[in-house]
Short mmCIF file of C-alpha atoms and ligand atoms in Angstrom, two decimals:
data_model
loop_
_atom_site.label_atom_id
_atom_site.label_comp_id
_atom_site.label_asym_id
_atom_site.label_seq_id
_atom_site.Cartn_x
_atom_site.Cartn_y
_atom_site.Cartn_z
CA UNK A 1 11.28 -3.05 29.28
CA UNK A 2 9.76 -0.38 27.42
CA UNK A 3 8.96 -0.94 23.84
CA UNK A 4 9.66 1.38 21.12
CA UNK A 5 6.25 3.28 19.63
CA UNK A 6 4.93 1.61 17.01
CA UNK A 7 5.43 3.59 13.10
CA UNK A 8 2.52 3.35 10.48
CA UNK A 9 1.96 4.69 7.46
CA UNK A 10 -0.81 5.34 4.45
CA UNK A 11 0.99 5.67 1.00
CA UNK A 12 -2.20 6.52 -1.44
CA UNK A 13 -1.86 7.15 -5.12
CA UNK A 14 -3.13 10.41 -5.99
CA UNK A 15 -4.71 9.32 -9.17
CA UNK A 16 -7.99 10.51 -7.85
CA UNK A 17 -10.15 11.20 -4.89
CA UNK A 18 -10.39 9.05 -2.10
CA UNK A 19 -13.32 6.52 -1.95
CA UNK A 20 -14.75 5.13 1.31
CA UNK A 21 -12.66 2.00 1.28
CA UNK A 22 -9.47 4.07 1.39
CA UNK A 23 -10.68 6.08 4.21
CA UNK A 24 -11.36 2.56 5.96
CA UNK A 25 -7.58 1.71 5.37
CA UNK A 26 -6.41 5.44 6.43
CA UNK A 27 -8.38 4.88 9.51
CA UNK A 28 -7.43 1.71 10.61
CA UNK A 29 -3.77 2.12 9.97
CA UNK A 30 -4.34 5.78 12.09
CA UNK A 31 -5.64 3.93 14.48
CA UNK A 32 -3.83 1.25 14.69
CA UNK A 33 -0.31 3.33 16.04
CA UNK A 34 -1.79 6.15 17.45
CA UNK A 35 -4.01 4.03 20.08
CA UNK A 36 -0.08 3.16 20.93
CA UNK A 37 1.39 5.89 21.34
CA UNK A 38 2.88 5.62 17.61
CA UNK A 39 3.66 8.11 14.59
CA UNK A 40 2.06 8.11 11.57
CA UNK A 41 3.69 9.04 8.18
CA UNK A 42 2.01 10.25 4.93
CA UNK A 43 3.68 9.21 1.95
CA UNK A 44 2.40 10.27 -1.85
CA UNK A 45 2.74 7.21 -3.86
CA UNK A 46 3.12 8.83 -7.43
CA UNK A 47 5.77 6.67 -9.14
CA UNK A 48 3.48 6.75 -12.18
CA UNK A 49 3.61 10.09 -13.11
CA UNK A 50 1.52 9.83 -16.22
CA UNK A 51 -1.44 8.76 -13.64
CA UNK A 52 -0.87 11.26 -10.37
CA UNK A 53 -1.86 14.77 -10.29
CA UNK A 54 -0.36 17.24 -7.37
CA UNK A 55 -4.11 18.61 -7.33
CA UNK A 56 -5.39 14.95 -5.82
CA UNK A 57 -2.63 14.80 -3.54
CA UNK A 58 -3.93 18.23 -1.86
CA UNK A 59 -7.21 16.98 -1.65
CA UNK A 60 -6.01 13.74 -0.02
CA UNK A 61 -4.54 15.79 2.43
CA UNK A 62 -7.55 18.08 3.05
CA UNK A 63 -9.93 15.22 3.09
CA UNK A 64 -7.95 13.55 5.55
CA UNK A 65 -7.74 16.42 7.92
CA UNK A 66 -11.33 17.12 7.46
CA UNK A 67 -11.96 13.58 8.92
CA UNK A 68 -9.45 14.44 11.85
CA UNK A 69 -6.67 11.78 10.27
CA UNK A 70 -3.70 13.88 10.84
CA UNK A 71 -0.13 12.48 10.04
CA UNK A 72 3.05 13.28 12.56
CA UNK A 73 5.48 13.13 9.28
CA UNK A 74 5.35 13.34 5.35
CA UNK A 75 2.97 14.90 2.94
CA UNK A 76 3.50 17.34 0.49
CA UNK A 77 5.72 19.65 2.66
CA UNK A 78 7.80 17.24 4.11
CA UNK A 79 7.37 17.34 7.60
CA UNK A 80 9.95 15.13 9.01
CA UNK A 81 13.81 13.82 8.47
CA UNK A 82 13.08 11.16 6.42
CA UNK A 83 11.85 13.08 3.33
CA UNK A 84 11.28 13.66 0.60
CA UNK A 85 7.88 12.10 1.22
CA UNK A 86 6.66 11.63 -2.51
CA UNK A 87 8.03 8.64 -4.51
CA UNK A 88 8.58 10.91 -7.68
CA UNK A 89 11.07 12.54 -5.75
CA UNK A 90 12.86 10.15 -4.59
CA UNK A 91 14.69 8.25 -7.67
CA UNK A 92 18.17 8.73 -7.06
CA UNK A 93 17.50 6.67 -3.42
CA UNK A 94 15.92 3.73 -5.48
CA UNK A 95 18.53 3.82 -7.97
CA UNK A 96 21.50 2.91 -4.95
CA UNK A 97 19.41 0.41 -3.63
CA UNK A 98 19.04 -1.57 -7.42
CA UNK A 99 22.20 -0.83 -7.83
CA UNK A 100 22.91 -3.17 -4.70
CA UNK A 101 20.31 -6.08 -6.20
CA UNK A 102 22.55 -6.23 -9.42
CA UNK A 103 23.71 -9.93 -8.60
CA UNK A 104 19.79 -10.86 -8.82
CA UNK A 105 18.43 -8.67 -11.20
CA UNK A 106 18.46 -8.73 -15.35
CA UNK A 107 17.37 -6.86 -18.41
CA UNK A 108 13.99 -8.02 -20.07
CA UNK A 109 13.00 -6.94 -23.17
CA UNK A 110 9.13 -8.33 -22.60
CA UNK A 111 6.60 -5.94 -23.02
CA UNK A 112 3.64 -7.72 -20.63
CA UNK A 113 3.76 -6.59 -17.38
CA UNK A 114 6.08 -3.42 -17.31
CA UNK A 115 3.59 -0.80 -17.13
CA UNK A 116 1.58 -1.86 -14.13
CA UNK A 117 4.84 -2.93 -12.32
CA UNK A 118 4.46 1.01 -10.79
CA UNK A 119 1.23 0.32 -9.07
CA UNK A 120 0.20 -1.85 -6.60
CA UNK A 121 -1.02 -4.69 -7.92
CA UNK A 122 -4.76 -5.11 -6.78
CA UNK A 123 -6.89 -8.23 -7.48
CA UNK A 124 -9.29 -6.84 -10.17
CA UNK A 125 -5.62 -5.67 -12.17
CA UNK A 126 -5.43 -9.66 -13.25
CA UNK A 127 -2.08 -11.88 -12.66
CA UNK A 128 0.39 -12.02 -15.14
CA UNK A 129 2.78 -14.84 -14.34
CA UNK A 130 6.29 -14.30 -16.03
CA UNK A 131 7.71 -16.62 -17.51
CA UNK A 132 11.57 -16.12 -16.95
CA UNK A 133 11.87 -15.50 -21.00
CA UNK A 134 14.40 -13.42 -20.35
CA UNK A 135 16.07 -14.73 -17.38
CA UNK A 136 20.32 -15.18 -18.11
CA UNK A 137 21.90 -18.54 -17.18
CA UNK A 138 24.39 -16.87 -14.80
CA UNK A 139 24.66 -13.86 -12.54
CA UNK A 140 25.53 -10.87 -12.70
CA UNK A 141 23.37 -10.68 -16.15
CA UNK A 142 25.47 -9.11 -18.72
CA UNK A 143 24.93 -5.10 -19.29
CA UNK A 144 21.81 -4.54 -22.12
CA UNK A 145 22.05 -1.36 -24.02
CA UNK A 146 18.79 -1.56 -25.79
CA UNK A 147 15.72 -0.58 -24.17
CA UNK A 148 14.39 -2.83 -21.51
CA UNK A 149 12.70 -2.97 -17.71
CA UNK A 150 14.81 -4.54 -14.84
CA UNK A 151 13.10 -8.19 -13.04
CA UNK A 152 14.33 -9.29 -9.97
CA UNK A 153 14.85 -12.88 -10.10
CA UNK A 154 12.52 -14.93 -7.42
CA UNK A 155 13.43 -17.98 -5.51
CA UNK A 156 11.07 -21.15 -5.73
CA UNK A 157 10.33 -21.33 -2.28
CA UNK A 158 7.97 -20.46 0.22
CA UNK A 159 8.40 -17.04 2.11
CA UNK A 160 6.63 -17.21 5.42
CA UNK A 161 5.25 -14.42 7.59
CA UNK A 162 2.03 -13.90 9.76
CA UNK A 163 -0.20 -11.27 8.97
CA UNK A 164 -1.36 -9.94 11.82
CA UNK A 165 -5.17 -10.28 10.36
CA UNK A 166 -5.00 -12.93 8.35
CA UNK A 167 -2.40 -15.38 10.54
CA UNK A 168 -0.08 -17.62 9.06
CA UNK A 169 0.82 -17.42 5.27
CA UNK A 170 3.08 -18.98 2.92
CA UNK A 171 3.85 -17.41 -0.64
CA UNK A 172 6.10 -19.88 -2.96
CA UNK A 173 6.44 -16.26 -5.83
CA UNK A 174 8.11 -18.60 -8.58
CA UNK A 175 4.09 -20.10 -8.66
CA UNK A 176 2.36 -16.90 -7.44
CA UNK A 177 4.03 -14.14 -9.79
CA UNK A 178 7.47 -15.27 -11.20
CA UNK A 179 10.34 -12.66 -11.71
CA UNK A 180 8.77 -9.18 -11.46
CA UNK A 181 9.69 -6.06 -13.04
CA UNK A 182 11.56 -3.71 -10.18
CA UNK A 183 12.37 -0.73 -12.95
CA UNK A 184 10.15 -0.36 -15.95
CA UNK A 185 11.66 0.32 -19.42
CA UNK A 186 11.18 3.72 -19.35
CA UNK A 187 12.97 4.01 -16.25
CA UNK A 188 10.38 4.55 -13.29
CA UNK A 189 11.03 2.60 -10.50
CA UNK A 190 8.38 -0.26 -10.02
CA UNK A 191 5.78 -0.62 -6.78
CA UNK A 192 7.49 -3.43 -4.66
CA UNK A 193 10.93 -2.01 -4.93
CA UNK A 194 10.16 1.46 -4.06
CA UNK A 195 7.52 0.46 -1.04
CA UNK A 196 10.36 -1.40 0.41
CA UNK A 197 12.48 1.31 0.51
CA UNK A 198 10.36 3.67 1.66
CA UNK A 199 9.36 1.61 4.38
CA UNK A 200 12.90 0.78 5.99
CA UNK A 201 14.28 3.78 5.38
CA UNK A 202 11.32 5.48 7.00
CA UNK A 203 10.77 3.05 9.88
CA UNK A 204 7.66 1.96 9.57
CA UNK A 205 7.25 -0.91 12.20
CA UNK A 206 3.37 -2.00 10.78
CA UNK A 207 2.34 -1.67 7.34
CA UNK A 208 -1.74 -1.91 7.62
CA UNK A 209 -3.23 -1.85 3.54
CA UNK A 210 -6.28 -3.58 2.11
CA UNK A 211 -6.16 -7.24 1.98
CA UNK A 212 -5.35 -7.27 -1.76
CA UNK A 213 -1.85 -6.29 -1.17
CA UNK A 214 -1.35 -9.88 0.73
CA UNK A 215 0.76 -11.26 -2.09
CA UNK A 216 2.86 -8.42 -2.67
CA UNK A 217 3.59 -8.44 1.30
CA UNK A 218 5.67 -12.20 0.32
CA UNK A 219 7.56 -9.90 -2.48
CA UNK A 220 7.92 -7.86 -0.32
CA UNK A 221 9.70 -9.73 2.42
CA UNK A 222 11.80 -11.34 -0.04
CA UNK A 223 13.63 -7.68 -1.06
CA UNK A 224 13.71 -7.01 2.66
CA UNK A 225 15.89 -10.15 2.99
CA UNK A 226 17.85 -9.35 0.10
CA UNK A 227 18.55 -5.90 0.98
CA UNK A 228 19.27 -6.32 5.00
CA UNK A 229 16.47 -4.67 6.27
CA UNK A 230 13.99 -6.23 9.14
CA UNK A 231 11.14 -6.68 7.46
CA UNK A 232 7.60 -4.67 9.28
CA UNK A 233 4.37 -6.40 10.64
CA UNK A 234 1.90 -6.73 7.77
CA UNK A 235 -1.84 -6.32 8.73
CA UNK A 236 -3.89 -6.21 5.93
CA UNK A 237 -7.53 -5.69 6.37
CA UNK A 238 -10.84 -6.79 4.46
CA UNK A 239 -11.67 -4.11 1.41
CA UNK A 240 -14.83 -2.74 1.34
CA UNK A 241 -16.87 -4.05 -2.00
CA UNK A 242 -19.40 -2.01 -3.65
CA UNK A 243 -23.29 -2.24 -1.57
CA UNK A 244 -24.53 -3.84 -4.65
CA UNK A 245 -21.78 -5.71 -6.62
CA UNK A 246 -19.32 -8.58 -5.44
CA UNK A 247 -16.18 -6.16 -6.21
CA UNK A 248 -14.30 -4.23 -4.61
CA UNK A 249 -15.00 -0.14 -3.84
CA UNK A 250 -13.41 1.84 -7.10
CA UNK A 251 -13.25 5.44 -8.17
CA UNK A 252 -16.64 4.17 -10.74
CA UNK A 253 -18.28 4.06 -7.24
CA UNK A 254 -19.40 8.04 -7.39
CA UNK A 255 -21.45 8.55 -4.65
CA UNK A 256 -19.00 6.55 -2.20
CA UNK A 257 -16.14 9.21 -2.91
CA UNK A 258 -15.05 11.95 -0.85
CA UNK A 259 -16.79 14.33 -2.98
CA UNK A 260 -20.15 13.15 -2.58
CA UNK A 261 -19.68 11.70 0.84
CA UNK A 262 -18.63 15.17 2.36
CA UNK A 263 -21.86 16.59 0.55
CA UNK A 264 -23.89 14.12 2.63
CA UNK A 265 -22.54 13.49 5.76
CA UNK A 266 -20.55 14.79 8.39
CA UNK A 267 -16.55 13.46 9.51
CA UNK A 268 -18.23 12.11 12.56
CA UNK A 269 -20.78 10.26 10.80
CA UNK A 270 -18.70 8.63 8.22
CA UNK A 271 -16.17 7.64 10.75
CA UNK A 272 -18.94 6.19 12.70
CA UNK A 273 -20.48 4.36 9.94
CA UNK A 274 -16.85 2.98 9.43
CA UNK A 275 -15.96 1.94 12.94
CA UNK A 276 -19.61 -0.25 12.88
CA UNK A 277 -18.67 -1.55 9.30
CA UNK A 278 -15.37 -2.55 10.68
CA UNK A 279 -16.68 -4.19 13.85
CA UNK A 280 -15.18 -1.40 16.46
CA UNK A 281 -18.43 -0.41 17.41
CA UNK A 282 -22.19 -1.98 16.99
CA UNK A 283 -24.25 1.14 16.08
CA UNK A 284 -22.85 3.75 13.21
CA UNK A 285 -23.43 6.45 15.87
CA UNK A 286 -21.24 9.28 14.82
CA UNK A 287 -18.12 9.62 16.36
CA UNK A 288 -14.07 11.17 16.07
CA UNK A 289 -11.06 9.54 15.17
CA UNK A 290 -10.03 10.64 18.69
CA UNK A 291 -13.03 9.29 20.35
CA UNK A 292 -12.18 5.64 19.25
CA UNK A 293 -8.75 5.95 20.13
CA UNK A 294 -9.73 5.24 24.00
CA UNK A 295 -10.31 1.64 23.21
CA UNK A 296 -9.38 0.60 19.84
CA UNK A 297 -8.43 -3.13 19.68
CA UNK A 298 -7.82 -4.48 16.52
CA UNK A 299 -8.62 -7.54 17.37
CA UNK A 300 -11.83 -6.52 17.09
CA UNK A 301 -11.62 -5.93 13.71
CA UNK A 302 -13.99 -8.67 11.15
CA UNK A 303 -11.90 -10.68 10.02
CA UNK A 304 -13.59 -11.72 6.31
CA UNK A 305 -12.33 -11.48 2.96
CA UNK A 306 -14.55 -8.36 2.54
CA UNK A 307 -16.62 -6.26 3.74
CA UNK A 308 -20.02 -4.22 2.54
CA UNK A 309 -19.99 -0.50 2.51
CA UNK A 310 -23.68 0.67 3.46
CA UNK A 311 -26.02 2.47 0.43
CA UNK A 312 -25.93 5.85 1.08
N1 LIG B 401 -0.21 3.09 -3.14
C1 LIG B 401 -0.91 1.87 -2.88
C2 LIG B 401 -2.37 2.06 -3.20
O1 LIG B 401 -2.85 3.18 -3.18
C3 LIG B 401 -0.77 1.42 -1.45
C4 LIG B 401 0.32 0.49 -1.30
C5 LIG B 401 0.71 0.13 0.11
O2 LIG B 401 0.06 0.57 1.06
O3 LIG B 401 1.70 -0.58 0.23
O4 LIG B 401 -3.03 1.12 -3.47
#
């Protein structure tokens, strides 16, 4: 039987330029469905509008294509039938799909924990565990008129799934996060909800993201199953930390950003110096995208917490 060609994607947030450890994750992910035959969509992550700016979005894009990472569908024009491509644009879609959560969602009037819901929640953001302050007794909640943000309520149970780097995992969210915000007060739609939805109604097969994002994979799955959608394969893959710090690469990281790295070195060195990081090949020989198509397994792939990006 044939199978269907894998879909991946990379969904950046253009609140800056891209660092090495994003190009790591852009490359895998490229990789990863394009060694298979598979498309690869761009999508602009910039459901915090205070944060994104259109001009880091183009130099995603350029940066990308400079390092030969080219995407079959999305980006800033759209290429594709499953547009618009950019979260900002897409609000009335998230709104039907809350709309459809309503029998396990309610109004909270807590301040902690609204404003990051719109970004992905890395490790070095902190954990806020809510507390289900506001939580109703019954469902649907009853209607709020004053301002508030939107939680989806979370079961206390485990959620199971296998990631296809990190194997089995089990996520009780009642421990790991409690109810989370899916629509902050001042309307914008929060991280989790919006990823989902993007990624069903795109049809992505394999989301492939640094390893930080495990958690939110478990919230993830859990909107899947309460909107009706099959769920993708999660891979998530170490993060490169800082050569001299036990964290984990950042925009403070200057000279490991695209601006200083394209100063320095060429696509096919960086890609090479990323492919030896990552364990696809044992010398940082330059080398294309294309080149390490031929045999890309990513099985081959370390599979630790973290890895070290080189001093450069
Ligand atoms: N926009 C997220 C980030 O830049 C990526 C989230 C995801 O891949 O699901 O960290």
């Amino acid at each position: 039987m044939l199978s269907t060609p894998p879909v991946g994607r990379f969904a950046p947030s253009p609140t800056g330029r891209m660092h090495l450890g994003n190009v790591f994750t852009a490359l895998i992910s490229w990789l990863s469905v394009k060694s298979r035959g598979g498309r690869w969509i761009l999508r602009i992550e910039d459901l915090d509008t205070q944060r994104s700016r259109m001009e880091y979005a183009k130099q995603i894009e350029e940066d990308l294509l400079w390092l030969g990472l080219e995407w079959d569908e999305g980006g800033l024009d759209d290429k594709g039938a499953n547009g618009p491509y950019s979260q900002s644009r897409r609000s009335e879609i998230y709104s039907q799909y809350l709309a459809k959560l309503s029998g396990h969602t309610y109004p909270c009037f807590c301040k902690r924990g609204d404003i990051m819901a719109t970004q992905a929640p890395h490790q070095s953001d902190g954990r806020i565990i809510y507390s289900g302050k506001c939580r109703p007794d019954s469902f649907p909640a009853p209607e709020a008129t004053s301002p508030h943000s939107t939680r989806i309520v979370v079961p206390n149970r485990y959620i199971h799934f296998t990631d296809r780097m990190y194997g089995e995992q089990r996520v009780n969210l009642a421990q790991e996060c409690g109810d989370f915000v899916v629509r902050r007060a001042d309307g914008a739609f929060g991280y989790q909800l919006a990823v989902v939805i993007d990624d069903a109604l795109m049809g992505v097969t394999e989301v492939v993201r640094g390893s930080d994002l495990l958690l939110s994979a478990a919230q993830q799955i859990y909107i899947y199953e309460l909107l009706g959608f099959a769920a993708p394969e999660f891979a998530h893959v170490p993060l490169l930390f800082s050569p001299d710090s036990d964290r984990r690469l950042s925009k403070r990281d200057a000279s490991l950003s695209m601006e200083a790295l394209r100063k320095n070195y060429s696509a096919e060195e960086l890609i090479g110096m990323l492919a030896n990081i990552a364990g696809l090949r044992s010398t940082p020989t330059p080398v294309s995208a294309n080149e390490l198509l031929e045999d890309f397994d990513f099985g081959l792939i370390h599979r630790a917490e973290h890895l070290r990006a080189p001093y450069v």
